[in-house]
Short mmCIF file of C-alpha atoms in Angstrom, two decimals:
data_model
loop_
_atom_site.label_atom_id
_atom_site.label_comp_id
_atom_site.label_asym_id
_atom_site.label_seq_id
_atom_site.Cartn_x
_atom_site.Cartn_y
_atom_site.Cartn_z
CA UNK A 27 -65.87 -57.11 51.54
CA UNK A 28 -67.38 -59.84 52.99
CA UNK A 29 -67.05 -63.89 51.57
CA UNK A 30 -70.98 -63.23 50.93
CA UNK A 31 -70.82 -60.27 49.13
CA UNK A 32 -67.69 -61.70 46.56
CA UNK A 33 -70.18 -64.07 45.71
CA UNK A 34 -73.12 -62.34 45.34
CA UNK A 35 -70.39 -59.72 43.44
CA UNK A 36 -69.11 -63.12 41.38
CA UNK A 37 -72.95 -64.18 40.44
CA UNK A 38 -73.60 -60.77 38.93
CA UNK A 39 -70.75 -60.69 36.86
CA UNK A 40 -71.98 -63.79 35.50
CA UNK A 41 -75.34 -63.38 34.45
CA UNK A 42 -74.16 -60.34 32.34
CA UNK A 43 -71.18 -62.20 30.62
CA UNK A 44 -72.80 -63.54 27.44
CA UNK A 45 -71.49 -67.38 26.54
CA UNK A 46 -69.54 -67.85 23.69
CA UNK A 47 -66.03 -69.08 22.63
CA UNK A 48 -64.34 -65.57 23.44
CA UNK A 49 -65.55 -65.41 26.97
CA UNK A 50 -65.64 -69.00 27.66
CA UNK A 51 -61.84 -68.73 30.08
CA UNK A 52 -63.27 -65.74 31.73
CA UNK A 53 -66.51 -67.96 32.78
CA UNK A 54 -64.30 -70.78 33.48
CA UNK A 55 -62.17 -68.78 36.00
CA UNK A 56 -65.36 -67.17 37.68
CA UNK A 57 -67.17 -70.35 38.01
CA UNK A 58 -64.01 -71.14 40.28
CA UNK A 59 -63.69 -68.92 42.12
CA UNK A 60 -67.39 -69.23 42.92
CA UNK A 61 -66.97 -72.54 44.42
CA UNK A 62 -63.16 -71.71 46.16
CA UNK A 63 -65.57 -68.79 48.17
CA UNK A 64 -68.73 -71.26 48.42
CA UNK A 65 -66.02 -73.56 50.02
CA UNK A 66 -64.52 -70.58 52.57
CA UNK A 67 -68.66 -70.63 53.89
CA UNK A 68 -68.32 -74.55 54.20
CA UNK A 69 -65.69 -74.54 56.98
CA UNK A 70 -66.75 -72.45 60.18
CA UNK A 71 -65.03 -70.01 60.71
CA UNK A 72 -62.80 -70.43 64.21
CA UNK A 73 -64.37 -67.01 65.80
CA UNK A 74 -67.10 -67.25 68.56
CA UNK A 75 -70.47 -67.23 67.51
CA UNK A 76 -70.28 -69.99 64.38
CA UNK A 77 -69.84 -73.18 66.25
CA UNK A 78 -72.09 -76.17 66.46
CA UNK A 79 -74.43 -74.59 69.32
CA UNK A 80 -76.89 -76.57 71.67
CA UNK A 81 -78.32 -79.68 70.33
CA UNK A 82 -76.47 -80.05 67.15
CA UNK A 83 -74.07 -82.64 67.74
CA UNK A 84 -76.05 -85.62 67.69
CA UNK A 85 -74.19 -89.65 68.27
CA UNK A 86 -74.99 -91.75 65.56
CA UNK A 87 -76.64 -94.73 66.18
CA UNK A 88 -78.56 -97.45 64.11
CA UNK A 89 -76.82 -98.75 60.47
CA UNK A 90 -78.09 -95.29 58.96
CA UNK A 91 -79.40 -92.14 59.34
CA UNK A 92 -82.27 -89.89 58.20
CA UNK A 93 -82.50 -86.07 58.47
CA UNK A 94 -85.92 -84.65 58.09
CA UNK A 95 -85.06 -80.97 56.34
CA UNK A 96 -87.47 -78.52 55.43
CA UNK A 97 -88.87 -74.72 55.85
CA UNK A 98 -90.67 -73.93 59.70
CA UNK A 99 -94.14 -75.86 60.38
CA UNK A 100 -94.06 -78.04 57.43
CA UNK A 101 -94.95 -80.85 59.71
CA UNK A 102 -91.88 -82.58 60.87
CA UNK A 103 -91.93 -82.55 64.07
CA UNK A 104 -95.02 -84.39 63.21
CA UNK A 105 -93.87 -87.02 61.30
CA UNK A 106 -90.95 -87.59 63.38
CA UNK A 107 -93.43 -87.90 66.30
CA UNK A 108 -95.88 -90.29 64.41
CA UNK A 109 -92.63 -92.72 63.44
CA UNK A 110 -90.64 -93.18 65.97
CA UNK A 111 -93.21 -92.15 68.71
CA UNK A 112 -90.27 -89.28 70.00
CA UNK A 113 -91.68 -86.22 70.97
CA UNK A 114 -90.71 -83.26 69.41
CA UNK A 115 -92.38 -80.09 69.88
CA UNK A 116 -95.23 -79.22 67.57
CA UNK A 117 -96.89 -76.07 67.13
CA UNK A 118 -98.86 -74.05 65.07
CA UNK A 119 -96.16 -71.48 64.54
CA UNK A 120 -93.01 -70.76 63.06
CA UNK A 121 -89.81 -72.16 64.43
CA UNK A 122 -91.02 -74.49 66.96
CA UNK A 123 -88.50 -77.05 66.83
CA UNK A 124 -84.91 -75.59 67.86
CA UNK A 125 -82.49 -78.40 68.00
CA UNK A 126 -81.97 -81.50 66.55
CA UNK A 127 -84.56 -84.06 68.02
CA UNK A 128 -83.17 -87.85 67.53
CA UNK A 129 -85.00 -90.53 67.20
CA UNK A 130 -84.92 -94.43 66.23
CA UNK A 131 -87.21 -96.55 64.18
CA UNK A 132 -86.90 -100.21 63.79
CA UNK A 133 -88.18 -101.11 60.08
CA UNK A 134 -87.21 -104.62 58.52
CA UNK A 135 -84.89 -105.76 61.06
CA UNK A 136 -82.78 -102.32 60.90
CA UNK A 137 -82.36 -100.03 63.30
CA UNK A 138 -82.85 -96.57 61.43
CA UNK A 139 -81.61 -93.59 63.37
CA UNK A 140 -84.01 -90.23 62.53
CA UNK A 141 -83.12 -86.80 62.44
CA UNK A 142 -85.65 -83.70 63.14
CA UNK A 143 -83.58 -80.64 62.34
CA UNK A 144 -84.31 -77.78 62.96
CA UNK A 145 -86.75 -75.51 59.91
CA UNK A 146 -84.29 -73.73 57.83
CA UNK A 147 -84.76 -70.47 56.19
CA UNK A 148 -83.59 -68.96 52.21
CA UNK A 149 -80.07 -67.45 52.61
CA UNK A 150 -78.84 -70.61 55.32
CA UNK A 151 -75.86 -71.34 53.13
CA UNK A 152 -75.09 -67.84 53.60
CA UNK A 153 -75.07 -67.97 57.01
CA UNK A 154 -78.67 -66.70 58.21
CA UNK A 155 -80.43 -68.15 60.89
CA UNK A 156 -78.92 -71.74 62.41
CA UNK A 157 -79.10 -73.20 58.57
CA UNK A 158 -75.56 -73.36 58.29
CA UNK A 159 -75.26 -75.84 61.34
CA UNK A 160 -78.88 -77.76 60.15
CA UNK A 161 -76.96 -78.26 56.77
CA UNK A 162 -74.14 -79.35 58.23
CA UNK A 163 -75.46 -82.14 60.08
CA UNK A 164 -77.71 -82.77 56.63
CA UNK A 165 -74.11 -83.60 55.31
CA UNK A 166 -73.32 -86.44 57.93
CA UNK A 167 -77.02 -88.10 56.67
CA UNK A 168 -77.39 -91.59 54.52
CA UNK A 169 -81.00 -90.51 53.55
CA UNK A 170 -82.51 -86.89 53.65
CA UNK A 171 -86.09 -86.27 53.66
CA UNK A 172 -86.88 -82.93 52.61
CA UNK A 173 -90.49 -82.28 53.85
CA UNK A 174 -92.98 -79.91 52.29
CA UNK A 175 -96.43 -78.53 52.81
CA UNK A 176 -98.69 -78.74 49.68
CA UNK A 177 -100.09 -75.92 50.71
CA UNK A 178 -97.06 -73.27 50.51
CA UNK A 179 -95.38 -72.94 46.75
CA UNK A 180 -93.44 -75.70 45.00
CA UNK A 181 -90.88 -72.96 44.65
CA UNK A 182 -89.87 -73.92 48.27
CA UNK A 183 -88.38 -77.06 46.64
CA UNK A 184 -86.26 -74.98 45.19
CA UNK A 185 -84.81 -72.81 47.47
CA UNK A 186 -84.16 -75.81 49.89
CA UNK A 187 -82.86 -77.49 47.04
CA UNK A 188 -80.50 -74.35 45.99
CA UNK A 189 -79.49 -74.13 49.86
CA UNK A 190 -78.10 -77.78 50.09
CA UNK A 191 -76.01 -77.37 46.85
CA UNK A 192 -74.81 -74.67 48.05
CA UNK A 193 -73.08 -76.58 50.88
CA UNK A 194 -71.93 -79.34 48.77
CA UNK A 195 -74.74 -81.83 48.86
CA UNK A 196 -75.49 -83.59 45.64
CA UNK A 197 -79.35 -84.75 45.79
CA UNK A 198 -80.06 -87.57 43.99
CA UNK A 199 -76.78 -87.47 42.04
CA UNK A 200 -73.69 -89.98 41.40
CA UNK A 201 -70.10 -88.45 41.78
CA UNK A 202 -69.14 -87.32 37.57
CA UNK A 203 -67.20 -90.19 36.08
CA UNK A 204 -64.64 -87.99 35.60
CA UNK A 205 -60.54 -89.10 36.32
CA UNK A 206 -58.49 -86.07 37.86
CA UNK A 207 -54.78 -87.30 38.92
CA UNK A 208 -52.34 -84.15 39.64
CA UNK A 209 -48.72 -84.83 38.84
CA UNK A 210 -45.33 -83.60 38.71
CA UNK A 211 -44.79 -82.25 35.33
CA UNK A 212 -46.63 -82.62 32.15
CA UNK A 213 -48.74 -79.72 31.91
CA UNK A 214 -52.79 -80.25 31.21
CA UNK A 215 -53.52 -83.64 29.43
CA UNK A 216 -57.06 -84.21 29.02
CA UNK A 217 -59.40 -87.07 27.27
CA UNK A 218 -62.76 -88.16 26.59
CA UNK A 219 -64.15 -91.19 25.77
CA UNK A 220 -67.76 -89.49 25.10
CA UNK A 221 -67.89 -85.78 23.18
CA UNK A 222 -67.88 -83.19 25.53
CA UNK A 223 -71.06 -81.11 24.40
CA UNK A 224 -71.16 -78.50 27.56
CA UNK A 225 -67.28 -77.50 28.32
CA UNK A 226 -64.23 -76.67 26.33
CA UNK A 227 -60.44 -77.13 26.85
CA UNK A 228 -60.32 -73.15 27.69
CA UNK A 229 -62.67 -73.58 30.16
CA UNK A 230 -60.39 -76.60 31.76
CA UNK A 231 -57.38 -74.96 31.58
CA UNK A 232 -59.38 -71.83 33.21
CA UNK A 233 -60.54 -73.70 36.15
CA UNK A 234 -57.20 -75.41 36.64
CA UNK A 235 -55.25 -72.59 36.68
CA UNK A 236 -57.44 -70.66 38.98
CA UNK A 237 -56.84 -73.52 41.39
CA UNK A 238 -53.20 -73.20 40.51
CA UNK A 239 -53.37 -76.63 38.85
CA UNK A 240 -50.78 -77.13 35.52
CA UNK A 241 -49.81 -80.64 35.64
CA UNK A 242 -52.20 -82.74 35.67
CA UNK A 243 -54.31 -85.86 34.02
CA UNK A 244 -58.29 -85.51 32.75
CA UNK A 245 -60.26 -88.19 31.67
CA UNK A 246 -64.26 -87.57 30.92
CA UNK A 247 -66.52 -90.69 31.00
CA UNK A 248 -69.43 -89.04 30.56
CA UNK A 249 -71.05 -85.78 28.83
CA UNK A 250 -69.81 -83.34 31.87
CA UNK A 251 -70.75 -79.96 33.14
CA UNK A 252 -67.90 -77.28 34.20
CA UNK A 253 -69.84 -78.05 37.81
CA UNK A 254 -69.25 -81.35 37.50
CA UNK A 255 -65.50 -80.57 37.16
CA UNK A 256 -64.95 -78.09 39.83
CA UNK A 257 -67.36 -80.60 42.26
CA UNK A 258 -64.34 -83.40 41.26
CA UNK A 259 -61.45 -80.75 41.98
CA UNK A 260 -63.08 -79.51 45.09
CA UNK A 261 -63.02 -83.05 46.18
CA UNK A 262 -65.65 -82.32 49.38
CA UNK A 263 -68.76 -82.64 47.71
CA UNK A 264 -71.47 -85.36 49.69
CA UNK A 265 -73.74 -87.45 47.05
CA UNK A 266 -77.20 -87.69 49.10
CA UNK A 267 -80.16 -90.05 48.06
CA UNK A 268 -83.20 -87.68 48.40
CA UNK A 269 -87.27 -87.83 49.31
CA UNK A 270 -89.38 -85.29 48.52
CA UNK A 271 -92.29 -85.71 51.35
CA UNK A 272 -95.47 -84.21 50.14
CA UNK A 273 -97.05 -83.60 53.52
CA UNK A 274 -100.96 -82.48 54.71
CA UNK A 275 -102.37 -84.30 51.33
CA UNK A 276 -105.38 -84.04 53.62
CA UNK A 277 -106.00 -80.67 52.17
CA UNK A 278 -105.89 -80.81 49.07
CA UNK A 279 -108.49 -83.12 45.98
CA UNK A 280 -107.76 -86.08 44.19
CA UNK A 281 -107.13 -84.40 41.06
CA UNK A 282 -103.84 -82.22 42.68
CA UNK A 283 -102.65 -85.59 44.39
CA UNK A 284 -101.98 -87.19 40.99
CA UNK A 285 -100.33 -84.00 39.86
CA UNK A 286 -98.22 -84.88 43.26
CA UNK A 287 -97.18 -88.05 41.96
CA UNK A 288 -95.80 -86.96 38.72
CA UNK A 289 -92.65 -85.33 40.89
CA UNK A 290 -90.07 -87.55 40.28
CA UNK A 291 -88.82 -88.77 43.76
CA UNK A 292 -91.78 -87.70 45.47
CA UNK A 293 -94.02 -89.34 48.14
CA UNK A 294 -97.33 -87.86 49.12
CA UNK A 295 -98.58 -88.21 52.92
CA UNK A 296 -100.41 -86.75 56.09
CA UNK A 297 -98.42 -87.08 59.12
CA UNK A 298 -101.31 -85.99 61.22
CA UNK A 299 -103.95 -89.08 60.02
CA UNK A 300 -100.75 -91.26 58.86
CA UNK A 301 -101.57 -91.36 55.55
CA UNK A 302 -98.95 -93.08 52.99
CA UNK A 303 -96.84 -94.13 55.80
CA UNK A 304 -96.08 -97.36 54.19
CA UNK A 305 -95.23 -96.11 50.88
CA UNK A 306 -92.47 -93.69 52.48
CA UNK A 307 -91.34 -96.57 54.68
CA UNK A 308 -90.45 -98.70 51.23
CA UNK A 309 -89.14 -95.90 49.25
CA UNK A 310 -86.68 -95.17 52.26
CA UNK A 311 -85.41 -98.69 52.73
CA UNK A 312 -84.86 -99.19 48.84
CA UNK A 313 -82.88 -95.07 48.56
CA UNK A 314 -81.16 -96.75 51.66
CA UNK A 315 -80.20 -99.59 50.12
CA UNK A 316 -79.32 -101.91 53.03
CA UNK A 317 -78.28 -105.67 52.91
CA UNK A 318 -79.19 -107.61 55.89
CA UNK A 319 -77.74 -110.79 56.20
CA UNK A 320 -78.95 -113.99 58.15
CA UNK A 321 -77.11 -115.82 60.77
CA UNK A 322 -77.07 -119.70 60.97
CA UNK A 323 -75.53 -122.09 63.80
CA UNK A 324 -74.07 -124.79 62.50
CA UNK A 325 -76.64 -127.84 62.70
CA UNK A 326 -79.67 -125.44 63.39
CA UNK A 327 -82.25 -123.02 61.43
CA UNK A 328 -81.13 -119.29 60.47
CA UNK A 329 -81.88 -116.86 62.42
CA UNK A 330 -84.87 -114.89 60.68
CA UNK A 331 -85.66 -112.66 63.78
CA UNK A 332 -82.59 -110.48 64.00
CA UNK A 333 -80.99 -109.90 61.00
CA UNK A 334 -77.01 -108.67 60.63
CA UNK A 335 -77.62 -105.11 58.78
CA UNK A 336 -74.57 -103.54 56.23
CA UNK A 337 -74.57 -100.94 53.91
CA UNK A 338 -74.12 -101.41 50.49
CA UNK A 339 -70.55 -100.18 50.97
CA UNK A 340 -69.59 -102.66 53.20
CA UNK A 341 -71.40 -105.63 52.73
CA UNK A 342 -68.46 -108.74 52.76
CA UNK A 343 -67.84 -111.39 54.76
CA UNK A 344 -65.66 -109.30 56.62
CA UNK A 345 -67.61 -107.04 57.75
CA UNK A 346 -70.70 -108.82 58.42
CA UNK A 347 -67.89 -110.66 60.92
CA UNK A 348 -66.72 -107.13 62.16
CA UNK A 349 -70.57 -106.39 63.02
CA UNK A 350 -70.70 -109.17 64.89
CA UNK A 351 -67.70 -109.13 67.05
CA UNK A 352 -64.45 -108.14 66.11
CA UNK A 353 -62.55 -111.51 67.33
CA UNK A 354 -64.41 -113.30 64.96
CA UNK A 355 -62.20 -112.53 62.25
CA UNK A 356 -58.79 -114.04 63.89
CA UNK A 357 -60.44 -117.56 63.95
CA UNK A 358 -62.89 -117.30 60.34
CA UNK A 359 -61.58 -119.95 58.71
CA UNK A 360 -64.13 -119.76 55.30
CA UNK A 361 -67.70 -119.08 55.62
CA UNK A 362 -71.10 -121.06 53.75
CA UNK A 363 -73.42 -118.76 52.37
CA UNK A 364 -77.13 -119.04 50.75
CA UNK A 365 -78.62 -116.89 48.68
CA UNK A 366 -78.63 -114.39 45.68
CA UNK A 367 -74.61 -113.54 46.02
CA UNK A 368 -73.93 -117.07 45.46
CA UNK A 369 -73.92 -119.45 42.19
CA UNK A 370 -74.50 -122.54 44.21
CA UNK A 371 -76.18 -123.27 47.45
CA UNK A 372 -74.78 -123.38 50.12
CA UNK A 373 -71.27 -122.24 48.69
CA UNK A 374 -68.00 -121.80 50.52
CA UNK A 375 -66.37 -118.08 50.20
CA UNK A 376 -63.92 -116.48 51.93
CA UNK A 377 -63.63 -113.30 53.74
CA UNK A 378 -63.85 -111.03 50.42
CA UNK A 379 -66.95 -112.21 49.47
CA UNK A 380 -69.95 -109.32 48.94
CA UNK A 381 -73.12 -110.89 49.98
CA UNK A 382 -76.71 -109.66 48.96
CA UNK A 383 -79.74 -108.59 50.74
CA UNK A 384 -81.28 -111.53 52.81
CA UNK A 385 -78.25 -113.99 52.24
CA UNK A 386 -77.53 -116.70 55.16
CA UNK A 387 -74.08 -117.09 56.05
CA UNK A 388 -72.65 -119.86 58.44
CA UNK A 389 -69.18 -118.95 59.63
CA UNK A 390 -66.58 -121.67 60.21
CA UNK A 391 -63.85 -121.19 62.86
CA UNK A 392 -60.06 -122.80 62.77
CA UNK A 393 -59.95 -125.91 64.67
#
């Protein structure tokens, strides 16, 4: 029996087991062994046939990266054309675009690296069609656009939604605040520090033991889901900022557009007049959340033009040196920065400092 058919076997068996407090190990130990097979489908196998193929592999370049993903002739080949003014191919049919088309857009001072995968089809996270290498190279993404026609069913949302979760991408989501430390000996100790209104001790114990788990530490910070538990034990899930991108608004009235707007996470636009651009532009940069940082000479005005771009992982004085040029950091001596990360301006920080979007920072070297 194939890895497919288990789970398609696993799902079944689930939607007839009723929920209660009798069956509630049972559902714990499917749910799983649900994600251990979901998992086997994550990791290619080493055969022929499943690697990356032609055009997937793309370098990364820019401070982030965008990956356009959506169903055939929704229009992003389009868009991607309209933005960064790289041609990929557009056509009036199906499956026009085969690889993944890169291209770069410069917006605020950041260079923003954009992805045109290929369209993917229902069942990719089952391995049909060249979804399972599109989602793949969803996972490496800082941003995903997922690009729909208003003219084809909202249900699409769904299924492309259903196909990315099914390869371990979180849209929209923050990893659970949940604690999981595996020890020695002990057996299962687990705490809350909210009620736990949607999973049981059985159902712990169930998952943990079907992962062959029995020593180990729980703590729940939040109200959590048995999903939420296995997606912490798993370890490999991706957490994804999301934008759903309402394209070919062109054809539809006024009175469906504000429908449109009531999707939470949703921008509405026409690639083919360039409608909305801007407002997709300003949702991307604040879902990317970039800090970009302002160099300034010692004795002379900062440099506005080209700013120093970090993510809002990295964003301290040490790596805004890094950025620059590694050898900076063997002479930084302190730094003098201006701006919203500071109390006092200009104030002198050291290395570990976090600075905030649009800061200035003057470096100072040892003598």
């Amino acid at each position: 029996m194939s890895v497919v058919e288990k789970i398609k076997e696993i799902e079944n068996e689930m939607a007839k087991t009723q929920k209660n407090k009798a069956t509630s190990y049972h559902i714990g130990q499917l749910k799983a062994k649900l994600a251990k097979l979901k998992r086997e489908l994550l990791i290619p196998s080493s055969g022929g046939g499943g690697g990356g193929g032609v055009g997937f592999d793309v370098a990364k370049t820019g401070v982030a990266r965008v990956g356009f993903v959506g169903f055939p002739s929704v229009g992003k080949s389009t868009l991607m054309s309209k933005l960064t003014g790289t041609h990929s191919e557009v056509g009036a049919y199906e499956f026009t675009t085969l690889t993944t088309v890169p291209g770069v857009i410069q917006y605020k001072g950041a260079k923003i690296q954009i992805l045109d995968l290929p369209g993917i089809i229902e069942g990719a996270k089952d391995g049909k069609g060249r979804g399972r290498q599109v989602i793949a190279v969803a996972r490496t993404c800082s941003l995903i656009f997922i690009v729909l026609d208003v003219m084809k069913p909202m249900s699409h949302k769904k299924i492309i939604e259903r196909e990315l979760e099914g390869f371990g991408i979180r849209l929209n989501k923050k990893p659970p605040a949940i604690i999981f430390k595996k020890k020695e000996k002990g057996g299962i100790n687990m705490t809350n520090t909210v009620p736990l209104t949607h999973i049981t001790p059985e159902e712990v114990k169930a998952v943990l033991s079907e992962y062959r788990i029995h020593n180990a530490d729980i703590s729940f910070k939040e109200d959590s889901t048995l999903d939420d538990l296995i997606d912490v034990v798993e370890g490999n899930r991706i957490y994804i900022p999301c934008i759903y991108v309402l394209n070919k608004i062109d054809q539809i009235s006024i009175e469906e557009l504000d429908l449109i707007y009531k999707i939470p996470n949703a921008v509405p636009i026409c690639a083919h007049h360039e409608w909305n651009f801007d407002e997709l532009l300003a949702t991307m940069w604040e879902k990317l959340d970039l800090v970009r940082v302002y160099t300034k000479p010692k004795g002379r005005m900062p440099d506005y033009d080209a700013p120093v771009v970090l993510t809002n992982e990295k964003n301290s004085v040490e790596d805004f040196c890094n950025q620059i040029h590694k050898a900076i950091l063997e002479q930084f001596k302190c730094a003098y920065v201006w701006g919203s990360s500071v109390k006092h301006n200009p104030q002198k920080v050291g290395k570990e400092h976090v600075l905030k979007d649009e800061d200035v920072v003057q470096i100072v070297k040892k003598i």
